[in-house]
């Protein structure tokens, strides 16, 4: 017998086998536009929306991948339906119906802009990764970024996320006065503030939007709440398709596996309606900073600290790295000796939080790939580890554990340059490979510190920090 594809027609027949939407997906309306439709969005924001749609039928999502047309087509073929499998003992499978439309933004930029301009839309969410927010070392829009530079002089920008988003907001300004919230769900410190600043700067620098005084309009109609999102969602796994077929009896080309834990903290900064995601467990707070510092500086930093030693040891996923005694000891020392002592005051118990995080990393059901974790190191180190080193230096403590993480990333760059250049995934990979090929030993590290903005200048120019990075490289090579 041919296994049927997931579709609205088969949904009712799945009741009892898997959890299905408690509303009719075909009768809900889009109130949210999302950019960055990957596994994380499907297992996070889409689940929150799914949980509130029965009571709030205007909260469905129109989601855009950045370039991946294949995924958008696969979801469209399933009428937006997909399965989330939660990796706990009973492997719950739940069909999510909140994504009503899926397209690629690169292929449909005008459509994206028109949807953001729709007065029924009250919120735009983004999961576009750190590199989509190009910043100079002092936090301004990086006009040297090639996509930004080209978008700045295009009548209809769309090559960069910031350009496309600003274009969509300009369209909204022409169409409605209803307020909108743009919510970045990326692992950046002050993600709302960063998005707001970059969009305003783009609007001020683009000739048409400057003329239209878009920035002033934005100030009165669009807020950019900061958020902290947390859920470990490993990349696509081949075995998942077969598991979903076993659980629900249907084929699903967009199924996603996730750990049970999820968290969404959102700054309460809305001019209009606030999305009712709190009914699904999201928490609105006046200030996200304490949550953000804990999550970025402990969880994300530990992830990054595990990635490079693990990759260099030939490991495949984070569980292998966190259960390797030597690598684990290094991360525990980093957390205990440098991260926790230099955290700003947080309400939670950071040591208990860190212990939970390391347990989550060791979950055998969630094999998060080190290749994915190690990608975009230049962006991640800056966000996750640099603030700890800055705080340590301010108190006169040489941050040798953070420097050791930077050293392990540099060793990974050198390894890739020598043996597997394709494995270095980074917006700066061309420059990094070039440095690693044309410099020797310690001068590789110094050249990287001098030319690649992996840490703020406050660190890259600091003699103590530079010496610590070199010491980290020497220790590793002994
Ligand atoms: C990870 C994050 O890929 C990465 O760099 O550190 O995606 C992490 O899994 C999430 O932030 C967890 O919430």
CSV table of C-alpha atoms and ligand atoms in Angstrom, one decimal:
chain,number,residue,atom,x,y,z
A,1,UNK,CA,0.0,0.0,0.0
A,2,UNK,CA,1.3,3.5,-0.8
A,3,UNK,CA,1.8,5.6,2.3
A,4,UNK,CA,-0.3,8.8,1.9
A,5,UNK,CA,1.2,12.2,2.2
A,6,UNK,CA,0.4,14.5,5.1
A,7,UNK,CA,-2.5,16.7,4.0
A,8,UNK,CA,-5.7,18.2,5.3
A,9,UNK,CA,-7.7,15.2,3.9
A,10,UNK,CA,-5.8,12.6,6.0
A,11,UNK,CA,-5.8,14.8,9.2
A,12,UNK,CA,-9.1,13.6,10.8
A,13,UNK,CA,-8.1,9.9,10.2
A,14,UNK,CA,-4.9,10.5,12.3
A,15,UNK,CA,-6.9,11.4,15.5
A,16,UNK,CA,-5.9,9.0,18.2
A,17,UNK,CA,-2.5,8.1,16.7
A,18,UNK,CA,-1.0,11.5,16.9
A,19,UNK,CA,-2.0,14.9,18.3
A,20,UNK,CA,-3.7,16.9,15.6
A,21,UNK,CA,-4.7,20.7,15.5
A,22,UNK,CA,-7.7,21.5,17.8
A,23,UNK,CA,-8.9,23.9,15.1
A,24,UNK,CA,-9.5,23.7,11.4
A,25,UNK,CA,-6.3,24.8,9.7
A,26,UNK,CA,-8.2,25.9,6.6
A,27,UNK,CA,-10.3,28.4,8.5
A,28,UNK,CA,-7.7,30.3,10.4
A,29,UNK,CA,-6.2,33.7,9.3
A,30,UNK,CA,-2.7,35.0,9.0
A,31,UNK,CA,-1.6,37.5,11.6
A,32,UNK,CA,2.1,36.8,11.7
A,33,UNK,CA,4.8,36.8,9.0
A,34,UNK,CA,7.9,34.8,9.7
A,35,UNK,CA,11.3,35.0,7.9
A,36,UNK,CA,13.7,32.1,8.3
A,37,UNK,CA,11.5,29.0,8.0
A,38,UNK,CA,13.9,26.3,9.3
A,39,UNK,CA,13.6,23.5,11.8
A,40,UNK,CA,13.9,25.9,14.7
A,41,UNK,CA,10.9,28.0,13.6
A,42,UNK,CA,8.8,24.9,13.0
A,43,UNK,CA,9.6,23.5,16.5
A,44,UNK,CA,9.3,26.8,18.3
A,45,UNK,CA,7.3,29.8,17.2
A,46,UNK,CA,5.0,27.7,15.0
A,47,UNK,CA,4.2,25.5,18.0
A,48,UNK,CA,3.3,28.5,20.2
A,49,UNK,CA,1.0,29.8,17.4
A,50,UNK,CA,-0.5,26.3,17.0
A,51,UNK,CA,-1.3,26.2,20.7
A,52,UNK,CA,-3.4,29.4,20.6
A,53,UNK,CA,-5.1,29.2,17.3
A,54,UNK,CA,-8.3,27.4,18.6
A,55,UNK,CA,-9.0,30.5,20.7
A,56,UNK,CA,-7.3,33.1,18.5
A,57,UNK,CA,-8.0,32.2,14.8
A,58,UNK,CA,-6.2,35.3,13.6
A,59,UNK,CA,-2.8,34.1,14.8
A,60,UNK,CA,-1.7,31.9,11.9
A,61,UNK,CA,1.6,32.3,10.1
A,62,UNK,CA,2.8,33.0,6.6
A,63,UNK,CA,6.4,31.8,6.7
A,64,UNK,CA,9.3,32.5,4.3
A,65,UNK,CA,12.5,30.6,3.9
A,66,UNK,CA,15.3,32.9,2.9
A,67,UNK,CA,16.4,30.9,-0.1
A,68,UNK,CA,15.4,27.3,0.4
A,69,UNK,CA,12.6,27.0,-2.2
A,70,UNK,CA,12.6,23.2,-1.8
A,71,UNK,CA,11.4,23.3,1.8
A,72,UNK,CA,8.8,25.9,1.0
A,73,UNK,CA,7.5,23.7,-1.8
A,74,UNK,CA,7.5,20.6,0.4
A,75,UNK,CA,5.4,22.4,3.0
A,76,UNK,CA,3.1,23.9,0.4
A,77,UNK,CA,2.5,20.4,-1.0
A,78,UNK,CA,1.3,19.4,2.5
A,79,UNK,CA,-0.8,22.5,2.9
A,80,UNK,CA,1.6,23.8,5.5
A,81,UNK,CA,1.1,20.8,7.8
A,82,UNK,CA,4.1,19.1,9.4
A,83,UNK,CA,4.9,16.9,12.4
A,84,UNK,CA,6.9,17.8,15.4
A,85,UNK,CA,8.3,14.8,17.2
A,86,UNK,CA,9.3,15.5,20.8
A,87,UNK,CA,12.3,13.5,22.0
A,88,UNK,CA,11.1,12.3,25.4
A,89,UNK,CA,10.3,8.8,26.5
A,90,UNK,CA,7.0,8.6,24.7
A,91,UNK,CA,8.1,10.4,21.5
A,92,UNK,CA,5.0,12.5,21.2
A,93,UNK,CA,4.2,13.3,17.6
A,94,UNK,CA,2.1,16.4,17.0
A,95,UNK,CA,0.8,17.8,13.8
A,96,UNK,CA,1.2,21.6,13.6
A,97,UNK,CA,-1.2,23.5,11.4
A,98,UNK,CA,-0.2,27.1,12.2
A,99,UNK,CA,1.9,27.7,9.0
A,100,UNK,CA,-0.7,28.5,6.4
A,101,UNK,CA,1.6,29.6,3.6
A,102,UNK,CA,5.3,28.9,2.8
A,103,UNK,CA,7.4,30.6,0.2
A,104,UNK,CA,11.0,31.6,-0.4
A,105,UNK,CA,11.7,35.3,0.2
A,106,UNK,CA,14.4,35.3,-2.4
A,107,UNK,CA,11.9,34.2,-5.0
A,108,UNK,CA,9.0,36.3,-3.7
A,109,UNK,CA,10.3,39.5,-2.2
A,110,UNK,CA,7.4,41.6,-3.3
A,111,UNK,CA,5.0,39.1,-1.8
A,112,UNK,CA,6.8,39.2,1.5
A,113,UNK,CA,6.6,43.0,1.5
A,114,UNK,CA,2.9,42.9,0.7
A,115,UNK,CA,2.2,40.5,3.5
A,116,UNK,CA,4.1,42.5,6.0
A,117,UNK,CA,2.1,45.5,4.9
A,118,UNK,CA,-1.2,43.7,5.4
A,119,UNK,CA,-3.1,45.4,8.2
A,120,UNK,CA,-4.2,42.0,9.6
A,121,UNK,CA,-0.6,41.2,10.3
A,122,UNK,CA,0.5,42.4,13.8
A,123,UNK,CA,3.8,40.7,14.1
A,124,UNK,CA,6.8,39.8,12.1
A,125,UNK,CA,9.2,37.2,13.5
A,126,UNK,CA,12.7,36.5,12.3
A,127,UNK,CA,15.1,33.5,12.7
A,128,UNK,CA,17.7,34.4,10.2
A,129,UNK,CA,20.9,33.7,12.2
A,130,UNK,CA,23.6,36.1,13.5
A,131,UNK,CA,25.2,36.8,10.2
A,132,UNK,CA,22.0,38.4,8.8
A,133,UNK,CA,22.6,41.4,11.2
A,134,UNK,CA,25.8,42.9,9.7
A,135,UNK,CA,27.2,45.3,12.3
A,136,UNK,CA,30.4,47.2,12.6
A,137,UNK,CA,32.5,46.7,15.7
A,138,UNK,CA,30.7,49.6,17.3
A,139,UNK,CA,27.2,48.2,16.5
A,140,UNK,CA,26.2,50.2,13.5
A,141,UNK,CA,24.9,48.9,10.2
A,142,UNK,CA,27.9,47.5,8.3
A,143,UNK,CA,27.8,49.3,5.0
A,144,UNK,CA,30.9,47.4,3.9
A,145,UNK,CA,28.8,44.2,3.8
A,146,UNK,CA,28.4,43.5,0.1
A,147,UNK,CA,24.6,42.7,0.2
A,148,UNK,CA,23.9,45.8,2.3
A,149,UNK,CA,26.0,48.0,0.0
A,150,UNK,CA,24.1,46.8,-3.0
A,151,UNK,CA,20.7,47.0,-1.3
A,152,UNK,CA,21.4,50.6,-0.2
A,153,UNK,CA,21.3,51.8,-3.8
A,154,UNK,CA,18.5,49.5,-5.1
A,155,UNK,CA,15.1,50.8,-5.6
A,156,UNK,CA,13.7,47.6,-4.2
A,157,UNK,CA,16.2,46.1,-1.8
A,158,UNK,CA,16.0,42.4,-1.1
A,159,UNK,CA,19.4,40.8,-1.2
A,160,UNK,CA,20.0,41.4,2.5
A,161,UNK,CA,17.5,40.6,5.3
A,162,UNK,CA,17.8,44.2,6.7
A,163,UNK,CA,17.2,45.6,3.2
A,164,UNK,CA,14.2,43.3,2.5
A,165,UNK,CA,12.7,44.0,6.0
A,166,UNK,CA,13.0,47.7,5.6
A,167,UNK,CA,11.4,47.6,2.1
A,168,UNK,CA,8.5,45.6,3.6
A,169,UNK,CA,8.1,48.2,6.4
A,170,UNK,CA,8.2,51.0,3.8
A,171,UNK,CA,5.3,49.3,2.0
A,172,UNK,CA,3.4,49.0,5.3
A,173,UNK,CA,3.9,52.7,5.9
A,174,UNK,CA,2.2,53.4,2.6
A,175,UNK,CA,-0.7,51.0,3.4
A,176,UNK,CA,-1.7,51.2,7.0
A,177,UNK,CA,-1.2,53.0,10.3
A,178,UNK,CA,-1.8,49.9,12.4
A,179,UNK,CA,1.1,49.2,14.7
A,180,UNK,CA,3.4,46.3,14.2
A,181,UNK,CA,6.0,44.4,16.2
A,182,UNK,CA,9.2,43.0,14.6
A,183,UNK,CA,10.6,40.3,16.8
A,184,UNK,CA,14.1,38.9,16.2
A,185,UNK,CA,14.4,35.4,17.6
A,186,UNK,CA,18.1,35.1,16.9
A,187,UNK,CA,20.8,34.5,19.5
A,188,UNK,CA,22.1,38.0,19.6
A,189,UNK,CA,22.6,40.2,22.6
A,190,UNK,CA,19.8,42.8,22.6
A,191,UNK,CA,18.3,41.3,19.4
A,192,UNK,CA,15.4,43.7,19.3
A,193,UNK,CA,17.6,46.8,19.7
A,194,UNK,CA,20.1,45.5,17.1
A,195,UNK,CA,17.3,44.9,14.6
A,196,UNK,CA,15.8,48.3,15.3
A,197,UNK,CA,19.1,50.1,14.9
A,198,UNK,CA,20.0,48.4,11.7
A,199,UNK,CA,16.6,48.9,10.1
A,200,UNK,CA,16.5,52.6,11.1
A,201,UNK,CA,20.0,53.1,9.8
A,202,UNK,CA,19.2,51.4,6.5
A,203,UNK,CA,16.0,53.6,6.2
A,204,UNK,CA,18.1,56.7,6.9
A,205,UNK,CA,20.7,55.8,4.3
A,206,UNK,CA,18.6,54.6,1.4
A,207,UNK,CA,17.7,57.5,-0.8
A,208,UNK,CA,14.0,56.7,-1.3
A,209,UNK,CA,13.3,55.8,2.3
A,210,UNK,CA,15.2,58.8,3.6
A,211,UNK,CA,13.2,61.0,1.3
A,212,UNK,CA,9.9,59.4,2.6
A,213,UNK,CA,11.1,59.9,6.2
A,214,UNK,CA,10.5,56.2,6.9
A,215,UNK,CA,12.6,56.2,10.0
A,216,UNK,CA,10.3,58.8,11.7
A,217,UNK,CA,7.2,56.7,10.7
A,218,UNK,CA,8.8,53.6,12.1
A,219,UNK,CA,9.5,55.3,15.4
A,220,UNK,CA,5.7,55.9,15.8
A,221,UNK,CA,4.4,52.6,14.5
A,222,UNK,CA,6.8,49.7,14.8
A,223,UNK,CA,8.4,48.3,17.9
A,224,UNK,CA,11.3,45.8,18.1
A,225,UNK,CA,10.9,43.7,21.3
A,226,UNK,CA,13.9,41.8,22.3
A,227,UNK,CA,13.5,38.1,23.0
A,228,UNK,CA,15.2,35.0,24.3
A,229,UNK,CA,14.3,31.8,22.6
A,230,UNK,CA,15.4,28.3,23.7
A,231,UNK,CA,14.8,24.9,22.3
A,232,UNK,CA,17.4,22.5,21.0
A,233,UNK,CA,16.4,21.3,17.5
A,234,UNK,CA,18.9,19.1,15.7
A,235,UNK,CA,19.0,19.3,12.0
A,236,UNK,CA,17.1,17.0,9.6
A,237,UNK,CA,17.7,13.3,10.3
A,238,UNK,CA,17.0,10.5,7.8
A,239,UNK,CA,15.5,8.2,10.4
A,240,UNK,CA,12.9,10.8,11.3
A,241,UNK,CA,10.8,10.2,8.1
A,242,UNK,CA,10.6,6.5,8.9
A,243,UNK,CA,9.7,7.2,12.5
A,244,UNK,CA,6.9,9.6,11.5
A,245,UNK,CA,5.6,7.0,9.0
A,246,UNK,CA,5.4,4.6,11.9
A,247,UNK,CA,3.8,7.0,14.3
A,248,UNK,CA,1.2,8.5,12.1
A,249,UNK,CA,1.1,6.3,9.0
A,250,UNK,CA,1.8,9.3,6.6
A,251,UNK,CA,4.7,10.7,4.7
A,252,UNK,CA,6.0,14.1,5.9
A,253,UNK,CA,8.8,15.8,4.1
A,254,UNK,CA,9.0,18.6,6.7
A,255,UNK,CA,8.9,16.7,10.0
A,256,UNK,CA,11.1,18.0,12.8
A,257,UNK,CA,12.6,16.5,15.9
A,258,UNK,CA,13.1,18.5,19.1
A,259,UNK,CA,13.9,18.2,22.7
A,260,UNK,CA,10.9,18.6,25.1
A,261,UNK,CA,12.1,21.8,26.7
A,262,UNK,CA,11.1,25.2,25.2
A,263,UNK,CA,11.3,28.7,26.4
A,264,UNK,CA,10.2,32.1,24.9
A,265,UNK,CA,10.8,35.3,26.9
A,266,UNK,CA,9.6,38.4,25.1
A,267,UNK,CA,10.1,42.0,26.0
A,268,UNK,CA,6.7,43.6,26.5
A,269,UNK,CA,7.0,46.4,24.0
A,270,UNK,CA,4.0,46.4,21.8
A,271,UNK,CA,2.1,49.4,20.5
A,272,UNK,CA,-0.9,47.4,19.4
A,273,UNK,CA,-2.3,44.0,20.2
A,274,UNK,CA,0.1,41.6,21.9
A,275,UNK,CA,0.2,38.1,20.4
A,276,UNK,CA,-1.5,35.7,22.9
A,277,UNK,CA,1.5,33.4,23.0
A,278,UNK,CA,1.6,33.6,26.8
A,279,UNK,CA,-1.4,31.3,26.7
A,280,UNK,CA,1.1,28.7,25.3
A,281,UNK,CA,3.8,29.4,27.9
A,282,UNK,CA,5.6,32.4,26.5
A,283,UNK,CA,6.5,35.0,29.1
A,284,UNK,CA,6.2,38.7,28.6
A,285,UNK,CA,8.7,40.7,30.7
A,286,UNK,CA,9.7,44.4,31.0
A,287,UNK,CA,13.3,43.5,30.4
A,288,UNK,CA,14.9,40.4,28.8
A,289,UNK,CA,18.5,41.2,29.6
A,290,UNK,CA,18.8,38.9,32.7
A,291,UNK,CA,17.4,35.9,30.8
A,292,UNK,CA,19.4,36.7,27.7
A,293,UNK,CA,22.7,36.9,29.6
A,294,UNK,CA,22.1,33.6,31.3
A,295,UNK,CA,21.1,31.8,28.1
A,296,UNK,CA,23.6,33.3,25.7
A,297,UNK,CA,26.6,33.3,28.0
A,298,UNK,CA,26.0,29.8,29.5
A,299,UNK,CA,24.0,27.7,27.1
A,300,UNK,CA,25.1,29.1,23.7
A,301,UNK,CA,28.7,29.7,25.0
A,302,UNK,CA,29.0,26.2,26.2
A,303,UNK,CA,27.7,24.9,22.9
A,304,UNK,CA,30.3,26.8,21.0
A,305,UNK,CA,33.0,25.8,23.5
A,306,UNK,CA,32.2,22.1,22.9
A,307,UNK,CA,32.0,22.5,19.1
A,308,UNK,CA,35.7,23.0,18.1
A,309,UNK,CA,37.4,20.5,20.5
A,310,UNK,CA,34.8,18.0,19.4
A,311,UNK,CA,35.2,18.7,15.7
A,312,UNK,CA,39.0,18.5,16.1
A,313,UNK,CA,38.7,15.2,17.8
A,314,UNK,CA,36.6,13.8,14.9
A,315,UNK,CA,33.3,13.7,16.8
A,316,UNK,CA,30.0,14.1,15.2
A,317,UNK,CA,27.6,15.5,17.7
A,318,UNK,CA,27.4,17.5,20.9
A,319,UNK,CA,26.6,14.5,23.1
A,320,UNK,CA,29.9,12.9,22.2
A,321,UNK,CA,31.7,16.1,23.1
A,322,UNK,CA,29.9,16.7,26.4
A,323,UNK,CA,30.5,13.1,27.5
A,324,UNK,CA,34.2,13.2,26.6
A,325,UNK,CA,35.9,13.7,30.0
A,326,UNK,CA,38.6,16.1,28.8
A,327,UNK,CA,36.3,18.3,26.7
A,328,UNK,CA,33.7,18.3,29.4
A,329,UNK,CA,36.2,19.3,32.0
A,330,UNK,CA,37.3,22.3,29.9
A,331,UNK,CA,33.7,23.5,29.5
A,332,UNK,CA,32.9,23.0,33.2
A,333,UNK,CA,36.0,25.1,34.0
A,334,UNK,CA,34.9,27.8,31.6
A,335,UNK,CA,31.5,28.0,33.1
A,336,UNK,CA,32.5,27.8,36.7
A,337,UNK,CA,35.6,29.9,36.6
A,338,UNK,CA,34.9,32.5,34.0
A,339,UNK,CA,31.2,32.6,32.9
A,340,UNK,CA,29.4,32.4,36.2
A,341,UNK,CA,31.7,34.7,38.2
A,342,UNK,CA,31.3,37.4,35.5
A,343,UNK,CA,27.6,37.2,34.9
A,344,UNK,CA,25.5,40.2,35.8
A,345,UNK,CA,23.0,39.6,38.6
A,346,UNK,CA,20.4,37.1,37.5
A,347,UNK,CA,17.5,35.7,39.5
A,348,UNK,CA,18.1,32.1,38.6
A,349,UNK,CA,20.8,29.9,40.2
A,350,UNK,CA,23.4,29.9,37.4
A,351,UNK,CA,25.2,26.8,38.5
A,352,UNK,CA,21.9,24.8,38.6
A,353,UNK,CA,21.0,26.3,35.2
A,354,UNK,CA,24.4,25.2,33.8
A,355,UNK,CA,24.0,21.7,35.1
A,356,UNK,CA,20.6,21.4,33.4
A,357,UNK,CA,22.1,22.7,30.2
A,358,UNK,CA,24.9,20.1,30.1
A,359,UNK,CA,22.2,17.4,30.8
A,360,UNK,CA,20.2,18.7,27.8
A,361,UNK,CA,23.3,18.5,25.6
A,362,UNK,CA,23.9,14.9,26.7
A,363,UNK,CA,20.3,13.8,25.7
A,364,UNK,CA,21.0,10.9,23.4
A,365,UNK,CA,17.7,11.5,21.6
A,366,UNK,CA,18.8,14.9,20.4
A,367,UNK,CA,22.0,14.4,18.4
A,368,UNK,CA,22.8,18.0,17.7
A,369,UNK,CA,25.5,18.1,15.0
A,370,UNK,CA,28.9,19.7,15.8
A,371,UNK,CA,29.1,20.8,12.1
A,372,UNK,CA,26.0,22.9,12.6
A,373,UNK,CA,27.2,24.2,16.0
A,374,UNK,CA,30.6,25.1,14.7
A,375,UNK,CA,29.2,27.0,11.7
A,376,UNK,CA,29.5,30.8,11.8
A,377,UNK,CA,32.0,30.8,14.7
A,378,UNK,CA,33.1,34.3,14.0
A,379,UNK,CA,29.6,35.5,14.6
A,380,UNK,CA,28.8,33.3,17.6
A,381,UNK,CA,32.0,33.8,19.6
A,382,UNK,CA,31.4,37.6,19.5
A,383,UNK,CA,27.9,37.2,20.9
A,384,UNK,CA,28.3,34.4,23.3
A,385,UNK,CA,31.8,34.5,24.7
A,386,UNK,CA,33.2,38.0,24.2
A,387,UNK,CA,31.0,39.6,26.8
A,388,UNK,CA,32.4,37.3,29.5
A,389,UNK,CA,36.0,38.1,28.5
A,390,UNK,CA,35.2,41.8,28.6
A,391,UNK,CA,33.7,41.6,32.0
A,392,UNK,CA,36.6,39.5,33.3
A,393,UNK,CA,39.2,41.9,32.0
A,394,UNK,CA,37.3,44.8,33.6
A,395,UNK,CA,37.8,43.1,36.9
A,396,UNK,CA,41.4,42.5,36.2
A,397,UNK,CA,41.0,38.7,35.6
A,398,UNK,CA,42.8,37.4,32.5
A,399,UNK,CA,40.1,35.4,30.6
A,400,UNK,CA,42.1,32.4,29.7
A,401,UNK,CA,39.2,30.0,29.3
A,402,UNK,CA,37.4,32.2,26.8
A,403,UNK,CA,40.7,32.8,25.0
A,404,UNK,CA,41.1,29.0,24.9
A,405,UNK,CA,37.8,28.7,23.0
A,406,UNK,CA,38.9,31.3,20.5
A,407,UNK,CA,42.2,29.4,20.2
A,408,UNK,CA,40.3,26.2,19.5
A,409,UNK,CA,38.3,27.9,16.8
A,410,UNK,CA,41.5,29.1,15.3
A,411,UNK,CA,42.9,25.6,15.3
A,412,UNK,CA,39.7,24.5,13.5
A,413,UNK,CA,40.2,27.2,10.9
A,414,UNK,CA,43.8,26.0,10.4
A,415,UNK,CA,42.8,22.4,10.2
A,416,UNK,CA,40.1,23.1,7.6
A,417,UNK,CA,42.6,25.2,5.6
A,418,UNK,CA,45.0,22.3,5.5
A,419,UNK,CA,42.7,19.4,5.1
A,420,UNK,CA,39.0,20.2,4.5
A,421,UNK,CA,38.4,23.8,3.4
A,422,UNK,CA,34.7,22.9,2.6
A,423,UNK,CA,34.0,22.2,6.2
A,424,UNK,CA,34.7,25.8,7.3
A,425,UNK,CA,31.3,27.4,7.3
A,426,UNK,CA,31.6,31.1,8.1
A,427,UNK,CA,30.7,34.4,6.5
A,428,UNK,CA,34.4,35.2,6.7
A,429,UNK,CA,35.6,31.8,5.5
A,430,UNK,CA,37.4,33.0,2.4
A,431,UNK,CA,39.5,35.5,4.4
A,432,UNK,CA,40.1,33.0,7.2
A,433,UNK,CA,41.3,30.3,4.9
A,434,UNK,CA,43.6,32.8,3.1
A,435,UNK,CA,45.1,33.9,6.5
A,436,UNK,CA,45.6,30.3,7.6
A,437,UNK,CA,47.4,29.5,4.3
A,438,UNK,CA,49.6,32.5,4.1
A,439,UNK,CA,50.7,32.8,7.8
A,440,UNK,CA,52.4,30.5,10.2
A,441,UNK,CA,51.8,29.5,13.8
A,442,UNK,CA,51.1,32.4,16.1
A,443,UNK,CA,50.9,35.0,13.3
A,444,UNK,CA,47.7,33.2,12.1
A,445,UNK,CA,46.0,34.0,15.3
A,446,UNK,CA,47.3,37.6,15.5
A,447,UNK,CA,46.3,38.3,11.9
A,448,UNK,CA,42.8,36.9,12.6
A,449,UNK,CA,42.5,39.1,15.7
A,450,UNK,CA,43.6,42.1,13.6
A,451,UNK,CA,41.4,41.7,10.6
A,452,UNK,CA,38.3,39.5,11.4
A,453,UNK,CA,35.8,41.1,13.8
A,454,UNK,CA,35.3,37.8,15.9
A,455,UNK,CA,35.6,39.8,19.1
A,456,UNK,CA,35.1,43.5,19.7
A,457,UNK,CA,38.2,45.7,19.5
A,458,UNK,CA,38.1,46.1,23.2
A,459,UNK,CA,39.4,42.5,23.2
A,460,UNK,CA,41.3,42.1,20.0
A,461,UNK,CA,43.5,45.1,20.8
A,462,UNK,CA,44.0,44.1,24.4
A,463,UNK,CA,47.6,42.8,25.0
A,464,UNK,CA,46.5,40.6,27.9
A,465,UNK,CA,43.7,39.0,25.8
A,466,UNK,CA,46.0,38.5,22.8
A,467,UNK,CA,48.6,36.8,24.9
A,468,UNK,CA,45.9,34.6,26.4
A,469,UNK,CA,44.8,33.5,22.9
A,470,UNK,CA,48.4,32.6,22.0
A,471,UNK,CA,48.8,30.8,25.3
A,472,UNK,CA,45.7,28.8,24.4
A,473,UNK,CA,47.2,27.8,21.1
A,474,UNK,CA,50.5,26.7,22.7
A,475,UNK,CA,48.7,24.6,25.4
A,476,UNK,CA,46.6,22.9,22.8
A,477,UNK,CA,49.6,22.0,20.6
A,478,UNK,CA,51.6,20.5,23.4
B,1,LIG,C1,23.2,26.6,19.0
B,1,LIG,C2,21.8,27.1,19.1
B,1,LIG,O1,23.5,26.3,16.7
B,1,LIG,C3,23.9,26.9,17.7
B,1,LIG,O2,24.8,27.7,17.7
B,1,LIG,O3,23.9,27.0,20.1
B,1,LIG,O4,21.1,27.0,18.0
B,1,LIG,C4,21.0,26.5,20.3
B,1,LIG,O5,20.8,25.1,20.1
B,1,LIG,C5,19.7,27.2,20.6
B,1,LIG,O6,20.0,28.5,20.8
B,1,LIG,C6,19.0,26.5,21.8
B,1,LIG,O7,18.0,27.3,22.2
